[in-house]
Amino acid sequence: MLLRRTKACLFFYANAIKFKRWLTKSWLLDENGLYYSYWYNYHVMSLIMLRKSVGKIITRAHGYDLYEDRAKYGWQPYKRLMDQNVDRVVFISKHGYDYYMEHFAFDKDSIDKYYVCRLGTAKQESKDSNVDRDFFLLVSCSRVILVKRVWLIVRALSKINSYQIKWVHFGDGDLLEEVRMDAEKLLGNKDNIVFEFKGSCSNQEVLSYYRKNVPDAIIMTSKSEGSPVALQEALSFGIPIIATAVGGIPELIDSNGILLAPNPSTVQIADAIVTLCEMDKEKLIEMKERSLEMWRKDYNIDDNMRGFINCLEELVGEK
């Protein structure tokens, strides 16, 4: 593992050098400038190498670029070094902020360097949430890769026999065919379960489907997350959430869905789905309204963007 981590550090450093050279040749350097990196990765390291030529440095931290369990070999190269040289770090969730302060922050008492500024999504218009149909519409939206554990949804649905459910998954990935085959095997002969894998879809296609069909719930069974935009978008439609308590997900669920354990059993996932299926219509509508309320409070992109712009202006104004 030590050898692998050493290689990861060298690869990270080599990419930083390459990007530094590009910046130097591009005539983009300004000692009074403000340089923003959307990802807390080797781009930030490149800017630090050019510290005297770039003015202020600000970066966001999300998931793969923050959590060690999301990084290759469980290692975040040069984070402590970068932390000592950036001017501001912005987090997309309170969980990310707390994690960083515990693991990487050099000046833990600084109140001006570390900020929580959520991303957010646009408000969406949809049909009346009180939809009359004879099945429960469950959606999921993610890459079909190891960390997302989409196969848990398949296995949970295989344990449900008493309710008519349609499950629609948006997204592709390395494990898509494997999970599709698993679904054919475990769900193909069940009269009460219909499933559909949409594969790779544009964001507009996903939002259009939500707008026209008004899902009853969205489910996410990830092992690790930052603050999933897929769930933020669900909030903007007033969709209840079933999801694992990892990363910033707990911040998205408060009386508007069911928070699963970080490593739930398939029975626990099935029970959560059944709980929403059994919920009376008025209670489910209340849950949908709560999702929309949470979007208005914390995930409205217009409000959050204004907050981020204020953060930038404040940094520019510092001497």
Tab-separated table of C-alpha atoms in Angstrom, residues 3 90 147 156 194 204 248 265 302:
chain	number	residue	atom	x	y	z
A	3	LEU	CA	4.321	1.867	-2.681
A	90	VAL	CA	-15.428	26.152	0.271
A	147	VAL	CA	-19.323	3.110	-4.731
A	156	ALA	CA	-34.169	-5.018	-1.921
A	194	VAL	CA	-41.412	-3.397	-13.271
A	204	GLN	CA	-32.618	17.633	-19.208
A	248	GLY	CA	-23.709	15.176	3.244
A	265	SER	CA	-29.061	-4.638	4.667
A	302	ASP	CA	-29.898	31.428	-6.986
